[in-house]
Coordinates of N, CA and C in Angstrom, one line a residue:
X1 N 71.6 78.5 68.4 CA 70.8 79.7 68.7 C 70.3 80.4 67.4
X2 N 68.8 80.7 66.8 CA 68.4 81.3 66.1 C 67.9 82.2 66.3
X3 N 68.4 83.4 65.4 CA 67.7 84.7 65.0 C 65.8 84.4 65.2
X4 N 65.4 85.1 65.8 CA 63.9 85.0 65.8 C 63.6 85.9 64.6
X5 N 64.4 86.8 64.2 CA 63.8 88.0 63.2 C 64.2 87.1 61.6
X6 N 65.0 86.3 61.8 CA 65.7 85.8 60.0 C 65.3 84.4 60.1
X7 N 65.6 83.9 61.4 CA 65.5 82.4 61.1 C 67.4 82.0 61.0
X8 N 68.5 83.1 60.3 CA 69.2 82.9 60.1 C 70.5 82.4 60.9
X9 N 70.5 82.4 62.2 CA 71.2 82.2 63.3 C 71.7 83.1 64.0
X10 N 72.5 83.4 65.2 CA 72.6 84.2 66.1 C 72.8 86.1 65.3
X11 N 72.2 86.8 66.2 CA 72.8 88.2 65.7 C 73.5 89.1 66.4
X12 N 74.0 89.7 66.5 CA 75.0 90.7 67.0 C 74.6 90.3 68.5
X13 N 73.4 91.0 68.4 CA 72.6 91.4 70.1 C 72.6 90.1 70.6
X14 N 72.9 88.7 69.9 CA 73.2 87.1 71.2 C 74.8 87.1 71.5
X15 N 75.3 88.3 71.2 CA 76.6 88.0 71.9 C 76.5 88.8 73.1
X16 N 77.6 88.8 74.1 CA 77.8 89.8 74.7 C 78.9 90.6 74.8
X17 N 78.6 91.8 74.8 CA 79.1 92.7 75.0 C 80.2 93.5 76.2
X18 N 81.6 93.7 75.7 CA 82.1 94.3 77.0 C 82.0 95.8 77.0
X19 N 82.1 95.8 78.6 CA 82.2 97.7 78.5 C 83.7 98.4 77.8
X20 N 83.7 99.5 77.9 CA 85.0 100.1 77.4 C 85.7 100.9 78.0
X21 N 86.8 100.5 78.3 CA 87.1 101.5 79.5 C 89.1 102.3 78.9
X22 N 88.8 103.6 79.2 CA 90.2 104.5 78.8 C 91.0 104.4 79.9
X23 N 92.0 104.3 79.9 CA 93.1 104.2 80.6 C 94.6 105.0 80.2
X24 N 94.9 106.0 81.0 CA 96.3 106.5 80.2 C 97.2 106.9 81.9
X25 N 98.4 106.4 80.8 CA 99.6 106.2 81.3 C 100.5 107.3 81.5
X26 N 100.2 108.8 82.2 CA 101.3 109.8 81.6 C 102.4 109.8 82.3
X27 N 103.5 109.8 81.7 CA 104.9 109.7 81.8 C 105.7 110.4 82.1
X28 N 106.8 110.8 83.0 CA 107.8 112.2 83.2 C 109.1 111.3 83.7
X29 N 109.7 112.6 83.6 CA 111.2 112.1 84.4 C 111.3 113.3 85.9
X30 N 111.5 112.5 86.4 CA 111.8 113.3 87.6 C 112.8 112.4 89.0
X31 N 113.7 113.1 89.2 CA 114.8 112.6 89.9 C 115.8 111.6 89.2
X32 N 115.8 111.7 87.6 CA 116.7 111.0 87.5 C 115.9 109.5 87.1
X33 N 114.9 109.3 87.4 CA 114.1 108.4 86.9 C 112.4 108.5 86.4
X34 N 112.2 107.5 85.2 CA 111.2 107.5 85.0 C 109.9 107.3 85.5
X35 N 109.1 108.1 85.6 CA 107.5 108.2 86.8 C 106.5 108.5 86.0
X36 N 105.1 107.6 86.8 CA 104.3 107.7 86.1 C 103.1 107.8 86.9
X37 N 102.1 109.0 86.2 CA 100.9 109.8 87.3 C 100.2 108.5 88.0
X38 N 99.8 108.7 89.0 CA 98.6 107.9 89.8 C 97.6 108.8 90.6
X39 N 96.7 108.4 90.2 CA 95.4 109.4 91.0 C 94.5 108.1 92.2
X40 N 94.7 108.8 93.5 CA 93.9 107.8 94.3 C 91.9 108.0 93.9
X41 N 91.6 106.7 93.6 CA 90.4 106.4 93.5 C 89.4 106.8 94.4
X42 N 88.4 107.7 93.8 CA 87.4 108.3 94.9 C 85.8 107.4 94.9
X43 N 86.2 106.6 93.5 CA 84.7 105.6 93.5 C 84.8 104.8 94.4
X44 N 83.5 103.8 94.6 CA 83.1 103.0 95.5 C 84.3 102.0 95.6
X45 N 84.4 101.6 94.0 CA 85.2 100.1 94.1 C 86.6 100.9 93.9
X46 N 87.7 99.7 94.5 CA 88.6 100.0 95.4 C 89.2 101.3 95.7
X47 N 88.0 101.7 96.3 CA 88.1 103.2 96.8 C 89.6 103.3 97.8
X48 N 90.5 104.8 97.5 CA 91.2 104.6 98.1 C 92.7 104.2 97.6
X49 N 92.6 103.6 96.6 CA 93.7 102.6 96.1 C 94.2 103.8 94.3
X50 N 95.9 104.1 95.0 CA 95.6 104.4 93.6 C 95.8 103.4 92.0
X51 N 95.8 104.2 91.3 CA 96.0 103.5 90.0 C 96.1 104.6 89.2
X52 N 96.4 104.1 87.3 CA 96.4 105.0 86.2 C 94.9 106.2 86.7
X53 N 94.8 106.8 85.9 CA 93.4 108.0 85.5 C 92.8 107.3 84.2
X54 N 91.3 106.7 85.3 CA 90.8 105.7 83.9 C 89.2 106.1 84.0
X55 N 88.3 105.6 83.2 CA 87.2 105.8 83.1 C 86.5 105.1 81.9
X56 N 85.4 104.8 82.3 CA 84.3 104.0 81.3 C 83.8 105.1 79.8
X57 N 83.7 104.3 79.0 CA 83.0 105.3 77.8 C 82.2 105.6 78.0
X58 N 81.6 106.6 77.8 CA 80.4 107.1 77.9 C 79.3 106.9 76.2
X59 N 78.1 106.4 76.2 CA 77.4 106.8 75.2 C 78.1 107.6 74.1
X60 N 78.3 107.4 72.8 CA 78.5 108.4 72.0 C 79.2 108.8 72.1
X61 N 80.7 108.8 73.1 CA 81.7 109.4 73.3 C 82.7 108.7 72.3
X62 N 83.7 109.3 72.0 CA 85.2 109.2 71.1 C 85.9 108.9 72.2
X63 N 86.8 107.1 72.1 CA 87.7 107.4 73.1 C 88.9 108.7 73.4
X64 N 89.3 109.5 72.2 CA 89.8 110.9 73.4 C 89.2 111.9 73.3
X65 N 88.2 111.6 73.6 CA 87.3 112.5 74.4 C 87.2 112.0 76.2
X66 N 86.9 110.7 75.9 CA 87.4 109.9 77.4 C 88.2 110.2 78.1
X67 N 89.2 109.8 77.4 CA 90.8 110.3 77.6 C 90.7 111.6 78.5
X68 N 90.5 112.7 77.8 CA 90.9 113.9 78.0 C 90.1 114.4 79.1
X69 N 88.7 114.0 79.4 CA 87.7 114.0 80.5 C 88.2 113.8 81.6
X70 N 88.9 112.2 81.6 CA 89.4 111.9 82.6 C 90.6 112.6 83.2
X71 N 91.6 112.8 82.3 CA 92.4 113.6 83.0 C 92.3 114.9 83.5
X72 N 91.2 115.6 83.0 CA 90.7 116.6 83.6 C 90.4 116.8 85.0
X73 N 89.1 115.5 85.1 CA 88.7 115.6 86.1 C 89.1 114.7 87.3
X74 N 89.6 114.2 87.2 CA 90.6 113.3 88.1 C 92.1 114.0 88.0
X75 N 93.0 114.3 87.5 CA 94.2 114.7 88.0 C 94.1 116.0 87.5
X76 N 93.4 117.0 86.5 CA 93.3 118.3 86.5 C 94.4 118.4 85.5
X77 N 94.3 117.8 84.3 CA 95.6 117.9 83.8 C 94.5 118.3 82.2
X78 N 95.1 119.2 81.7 CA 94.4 119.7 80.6 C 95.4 120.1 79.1
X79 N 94.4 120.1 77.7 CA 95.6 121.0 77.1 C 96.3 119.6 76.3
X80 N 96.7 118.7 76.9 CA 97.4 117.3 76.0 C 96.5 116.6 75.1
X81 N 97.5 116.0 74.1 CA 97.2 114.6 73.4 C 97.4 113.5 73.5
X82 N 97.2 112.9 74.1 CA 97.5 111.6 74.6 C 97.3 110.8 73.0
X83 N 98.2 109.6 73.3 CA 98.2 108.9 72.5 C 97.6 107.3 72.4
X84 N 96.9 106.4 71.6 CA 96.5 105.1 71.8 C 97.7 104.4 72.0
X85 N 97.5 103.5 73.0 CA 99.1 102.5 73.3 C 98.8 101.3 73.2
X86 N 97.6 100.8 73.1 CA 97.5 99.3 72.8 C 95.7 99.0 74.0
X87 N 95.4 97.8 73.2 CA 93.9 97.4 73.8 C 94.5 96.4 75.0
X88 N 93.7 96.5 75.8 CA 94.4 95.2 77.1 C 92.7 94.7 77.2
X89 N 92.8 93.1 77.1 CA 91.7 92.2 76.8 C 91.7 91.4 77.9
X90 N 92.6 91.3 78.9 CA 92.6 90.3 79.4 C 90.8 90.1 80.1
X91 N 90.3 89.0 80.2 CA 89.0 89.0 81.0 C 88.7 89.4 82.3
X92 N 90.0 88.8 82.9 CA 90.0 88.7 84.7 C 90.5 90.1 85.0
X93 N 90.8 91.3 83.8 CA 91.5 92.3 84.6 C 90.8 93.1 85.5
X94 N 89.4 93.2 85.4 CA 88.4 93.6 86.4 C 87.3 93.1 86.6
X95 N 87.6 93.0 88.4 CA 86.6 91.8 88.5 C 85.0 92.4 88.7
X96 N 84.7 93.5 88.2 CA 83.5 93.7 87.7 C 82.6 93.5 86.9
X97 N 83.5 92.7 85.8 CA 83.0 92.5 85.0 C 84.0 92.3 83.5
X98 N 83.5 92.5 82.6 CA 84.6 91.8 81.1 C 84.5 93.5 80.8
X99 N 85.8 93.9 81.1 CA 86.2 95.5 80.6 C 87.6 95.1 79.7
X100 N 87.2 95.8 78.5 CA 88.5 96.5 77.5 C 89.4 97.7 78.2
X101 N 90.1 97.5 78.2 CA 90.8 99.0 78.3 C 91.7 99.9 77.2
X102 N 91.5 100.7 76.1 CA 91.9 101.4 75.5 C 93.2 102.1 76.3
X103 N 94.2 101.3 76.1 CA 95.2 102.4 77.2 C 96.0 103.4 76.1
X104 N 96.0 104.5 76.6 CA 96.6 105.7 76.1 C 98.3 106.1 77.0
X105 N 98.9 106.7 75.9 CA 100.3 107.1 77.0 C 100.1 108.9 76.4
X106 N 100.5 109.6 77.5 CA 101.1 110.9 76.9 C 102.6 111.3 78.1
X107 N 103.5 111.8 77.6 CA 104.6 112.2 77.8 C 104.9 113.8 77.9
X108 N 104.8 113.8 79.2 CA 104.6 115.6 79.9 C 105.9 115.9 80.5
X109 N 106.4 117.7 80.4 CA 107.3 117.8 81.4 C 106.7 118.0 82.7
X110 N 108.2 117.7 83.7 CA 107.5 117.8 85.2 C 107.0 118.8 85.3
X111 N 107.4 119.9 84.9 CA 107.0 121.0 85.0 C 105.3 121.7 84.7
X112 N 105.5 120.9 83.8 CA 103.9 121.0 83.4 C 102.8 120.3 84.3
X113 N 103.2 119.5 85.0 CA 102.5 118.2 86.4 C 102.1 119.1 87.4
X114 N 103.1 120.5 87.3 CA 102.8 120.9 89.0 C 101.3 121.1 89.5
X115 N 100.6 121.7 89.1 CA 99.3 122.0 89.0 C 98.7 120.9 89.8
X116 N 99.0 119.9 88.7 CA 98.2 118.5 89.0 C 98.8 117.8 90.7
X117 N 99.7 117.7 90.5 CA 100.9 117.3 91.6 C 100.0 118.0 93.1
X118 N 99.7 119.1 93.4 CA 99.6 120.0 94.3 C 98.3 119.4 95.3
X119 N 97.6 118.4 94.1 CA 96.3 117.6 95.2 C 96.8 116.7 95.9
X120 N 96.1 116.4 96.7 CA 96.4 114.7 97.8 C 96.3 113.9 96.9
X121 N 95.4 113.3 95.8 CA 94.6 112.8 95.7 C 95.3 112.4 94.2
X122 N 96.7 113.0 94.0 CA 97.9 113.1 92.2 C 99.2 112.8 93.2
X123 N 99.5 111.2 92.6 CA 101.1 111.5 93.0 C 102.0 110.8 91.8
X124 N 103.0 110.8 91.5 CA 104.4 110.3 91.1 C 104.9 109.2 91.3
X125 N 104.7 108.3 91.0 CA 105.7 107.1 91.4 C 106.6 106.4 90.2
X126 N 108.1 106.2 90.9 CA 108.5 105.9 90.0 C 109.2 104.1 89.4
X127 N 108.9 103.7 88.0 CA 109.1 102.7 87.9 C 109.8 101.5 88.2
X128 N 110.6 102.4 88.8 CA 112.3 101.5 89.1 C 112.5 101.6 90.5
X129 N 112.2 102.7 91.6 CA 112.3 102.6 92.4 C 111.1 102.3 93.4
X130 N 109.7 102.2 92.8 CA 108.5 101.4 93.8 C 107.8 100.8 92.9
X131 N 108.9 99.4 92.4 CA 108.0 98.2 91.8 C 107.0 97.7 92.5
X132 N 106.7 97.8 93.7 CA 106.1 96.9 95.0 C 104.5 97.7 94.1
X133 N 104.7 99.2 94.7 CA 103.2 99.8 93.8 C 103.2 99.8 92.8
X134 N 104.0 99.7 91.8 CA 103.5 99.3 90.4 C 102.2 98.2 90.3
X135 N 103.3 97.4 91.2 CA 102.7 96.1 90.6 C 101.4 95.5 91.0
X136 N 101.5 96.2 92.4 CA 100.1 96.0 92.9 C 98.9 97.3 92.3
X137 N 99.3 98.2 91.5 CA 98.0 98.8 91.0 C 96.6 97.9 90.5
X138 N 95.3 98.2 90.6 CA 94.3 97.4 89.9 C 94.0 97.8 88.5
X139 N 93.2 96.6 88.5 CA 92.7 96.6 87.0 C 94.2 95.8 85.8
X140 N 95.0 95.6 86.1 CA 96.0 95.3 85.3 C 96.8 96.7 85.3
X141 N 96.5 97.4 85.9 CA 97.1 98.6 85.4 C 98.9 98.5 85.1
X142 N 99.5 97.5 85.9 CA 101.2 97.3 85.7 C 101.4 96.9 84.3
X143 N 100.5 96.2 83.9 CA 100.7 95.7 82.3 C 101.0 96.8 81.6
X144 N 99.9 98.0 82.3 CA 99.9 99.0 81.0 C 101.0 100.1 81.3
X145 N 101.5 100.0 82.1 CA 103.1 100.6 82.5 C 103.8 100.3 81.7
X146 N 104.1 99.1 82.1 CA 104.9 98.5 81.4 C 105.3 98.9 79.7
X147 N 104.2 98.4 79.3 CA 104.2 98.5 77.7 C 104.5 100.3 77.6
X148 N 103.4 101.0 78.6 CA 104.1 102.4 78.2 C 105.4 102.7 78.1
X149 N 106.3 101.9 79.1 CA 107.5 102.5 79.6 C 108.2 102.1 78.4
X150 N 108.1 100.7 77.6 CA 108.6 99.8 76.6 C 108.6 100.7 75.4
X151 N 107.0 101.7 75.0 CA 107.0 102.5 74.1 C 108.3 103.5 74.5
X152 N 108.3 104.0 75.3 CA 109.2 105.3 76.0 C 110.1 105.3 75.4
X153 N 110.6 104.3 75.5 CA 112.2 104.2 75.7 C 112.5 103.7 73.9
X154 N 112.0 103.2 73.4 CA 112.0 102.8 72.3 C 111.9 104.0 71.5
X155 N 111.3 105.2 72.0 CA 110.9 106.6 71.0 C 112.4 107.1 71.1
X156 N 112.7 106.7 72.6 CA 113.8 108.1 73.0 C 115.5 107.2 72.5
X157 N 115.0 106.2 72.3 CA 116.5 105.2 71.4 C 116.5 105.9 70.1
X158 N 115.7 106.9 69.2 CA 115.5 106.8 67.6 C 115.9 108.0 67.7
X159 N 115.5 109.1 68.6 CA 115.2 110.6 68.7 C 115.9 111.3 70.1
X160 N 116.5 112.7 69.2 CA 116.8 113.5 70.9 C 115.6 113.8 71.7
X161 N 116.0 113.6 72.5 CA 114.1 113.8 73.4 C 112.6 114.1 72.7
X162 N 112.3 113.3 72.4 CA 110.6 113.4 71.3 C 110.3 113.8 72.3
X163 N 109.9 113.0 73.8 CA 108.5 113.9 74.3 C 108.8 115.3 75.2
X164 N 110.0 115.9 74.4 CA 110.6 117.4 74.7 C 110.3 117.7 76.4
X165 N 110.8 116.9 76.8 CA 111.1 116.6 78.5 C 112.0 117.9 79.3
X166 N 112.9 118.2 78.4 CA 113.7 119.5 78.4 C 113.5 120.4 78.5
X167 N 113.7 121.4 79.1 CA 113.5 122.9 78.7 C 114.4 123.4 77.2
X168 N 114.4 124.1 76.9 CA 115.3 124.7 75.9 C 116.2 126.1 76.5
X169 N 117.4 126.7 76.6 CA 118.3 125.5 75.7 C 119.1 124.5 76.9
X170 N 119.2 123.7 76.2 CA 119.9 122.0 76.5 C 121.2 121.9 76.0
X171 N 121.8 121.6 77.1 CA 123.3 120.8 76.5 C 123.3 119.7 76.0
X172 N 124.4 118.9 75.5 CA 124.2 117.5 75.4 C 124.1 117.1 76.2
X173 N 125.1 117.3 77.5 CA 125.1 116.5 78.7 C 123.8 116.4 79.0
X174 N 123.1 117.6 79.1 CA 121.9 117.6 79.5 C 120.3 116.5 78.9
X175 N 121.3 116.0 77.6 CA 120.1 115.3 76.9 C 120.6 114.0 77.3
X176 N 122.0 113.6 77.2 CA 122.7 112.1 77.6 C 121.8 111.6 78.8
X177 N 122.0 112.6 79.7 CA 121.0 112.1 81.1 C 120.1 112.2 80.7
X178 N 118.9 112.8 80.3 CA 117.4 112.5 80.1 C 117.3 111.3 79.6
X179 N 118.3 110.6 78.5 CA 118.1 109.3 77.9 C 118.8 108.2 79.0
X180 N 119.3 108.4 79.5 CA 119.9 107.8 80.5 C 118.9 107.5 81.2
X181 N 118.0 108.6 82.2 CA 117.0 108.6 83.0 C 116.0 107.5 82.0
X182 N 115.4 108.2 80.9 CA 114.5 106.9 80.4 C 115.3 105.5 80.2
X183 N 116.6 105.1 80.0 CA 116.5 103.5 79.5 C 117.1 103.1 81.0
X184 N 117.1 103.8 81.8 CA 117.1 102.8 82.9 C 119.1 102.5 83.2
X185 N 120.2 103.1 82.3 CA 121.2 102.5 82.5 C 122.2 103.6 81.6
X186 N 123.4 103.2 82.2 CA 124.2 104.4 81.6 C 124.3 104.3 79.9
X187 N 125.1 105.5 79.0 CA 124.8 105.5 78.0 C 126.6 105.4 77.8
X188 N 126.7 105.3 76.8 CA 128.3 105.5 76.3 C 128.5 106.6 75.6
X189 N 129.1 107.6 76.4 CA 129.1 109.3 76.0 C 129.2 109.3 74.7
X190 N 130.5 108.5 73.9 CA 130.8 108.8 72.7 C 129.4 108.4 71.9
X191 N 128.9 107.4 71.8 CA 128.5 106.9 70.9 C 127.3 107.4 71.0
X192 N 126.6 107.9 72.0 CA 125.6 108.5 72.2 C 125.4 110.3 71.6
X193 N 126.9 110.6 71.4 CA 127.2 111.9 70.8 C 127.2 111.7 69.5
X194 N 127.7 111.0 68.8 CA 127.8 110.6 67.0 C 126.1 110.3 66.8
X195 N 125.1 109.3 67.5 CA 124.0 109.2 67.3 C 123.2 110.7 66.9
X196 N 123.4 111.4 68.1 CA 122.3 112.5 68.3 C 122.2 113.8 67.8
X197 N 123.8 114.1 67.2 CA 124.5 115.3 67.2 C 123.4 115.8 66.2
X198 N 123.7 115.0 64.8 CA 123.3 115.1 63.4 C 121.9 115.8 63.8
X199 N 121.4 115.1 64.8 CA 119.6 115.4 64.7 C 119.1 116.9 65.6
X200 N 120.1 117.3 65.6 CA 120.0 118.5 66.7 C 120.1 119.5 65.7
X201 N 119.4 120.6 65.9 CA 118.9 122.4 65.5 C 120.9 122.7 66.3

């Protein structure tokens, strides 16, 4: 294939192009286990079905600016930073067509959800106890669980609660379980007390 303007061979504009689409993962603990927002879909395609809170770039847009759109206007959740969590390329993940997804994670207390929580249309599900809907979310969206949940737990192994899940003030007991809740499995009191202590105000 040659450039008609150089003679030099293909240019940017003979490839094609995928769209770009944001995707974020936000994250809570509630009941003791790790959950993560789903907004039921009000567009055409698979209307009805929930999944993450995603949306296409817009022209000129900064993906978080995307980001924060979306959460806005689909779960009503305002005010956060979400964070980049990884590009998901697969080709087949939407069968609309060849979409990127820029997925984002942010890590909110429940408390802060209620707002959002209060629509039909916002619910909670949690990772461990309805794999059935994880897994069937679209778009790939389980992948991007996943890896969020993978970041999660990896923050909260280094740090007393980074995404300050807690109210203040907190016991230890009180933090043993919050890390408990994220890794999915009991903790060994002692050793979990020598880790943490040091890092606490």
């Amino acid at each position: 294939m040659k450039d008609s303007r150089n003679g030099h061979g293909p240019s940017l504009l003979d490839y094609p192009r995928p769209s770009v689409a944001v995707d974020t993962a936000v994250l809570t603990v509630a009941d003791g286990a790790v959950c993560v927002l789903l907004v039921r879909r009000a567009e055409d395609h698979q209307h009805g079905r929930w999944a993450l809170p995603g949306t296409f770039l817009r022209e000129r847009e900064t993906l978080a600016d995307a980001v924060l759109r979306c959460l806005r206007e689909k779960a009503g959740i305002t005010g956060r930073v979400p964070r980049q969590l990884q590009v998901f390329d697969d080709p087949a993940r939407d069968d609309r067509g060849w979409v990127l997804s820029v997925a984002h994670v942010d890590v909110v207390p429940l408390a802060a959800l209620e707002s959002a929580l209060a629509s039909d249309g916002v619910r909670l599900a949690s990772v461990t106890l309805e794999p059935e809907l994880i897994a069937g979310l679209p778009y790939g969206h389980a992948d991007i669980v996943a890896k969020a949940v993978e970041w999660l737990r990896a923050a909260y192994a280094e740090a007393p609660d980074p995404g300050e899940l807690l109210g203040k003030p907190f016991t230890l007991k009180d933090l043993r379980e919050l890390h408990e809740a994220v890794a999915g499995s009991a903790l060994r009191r002692d050793t979990f007390r020598r880790f943490m202590e040091p890092q606490l105000k």
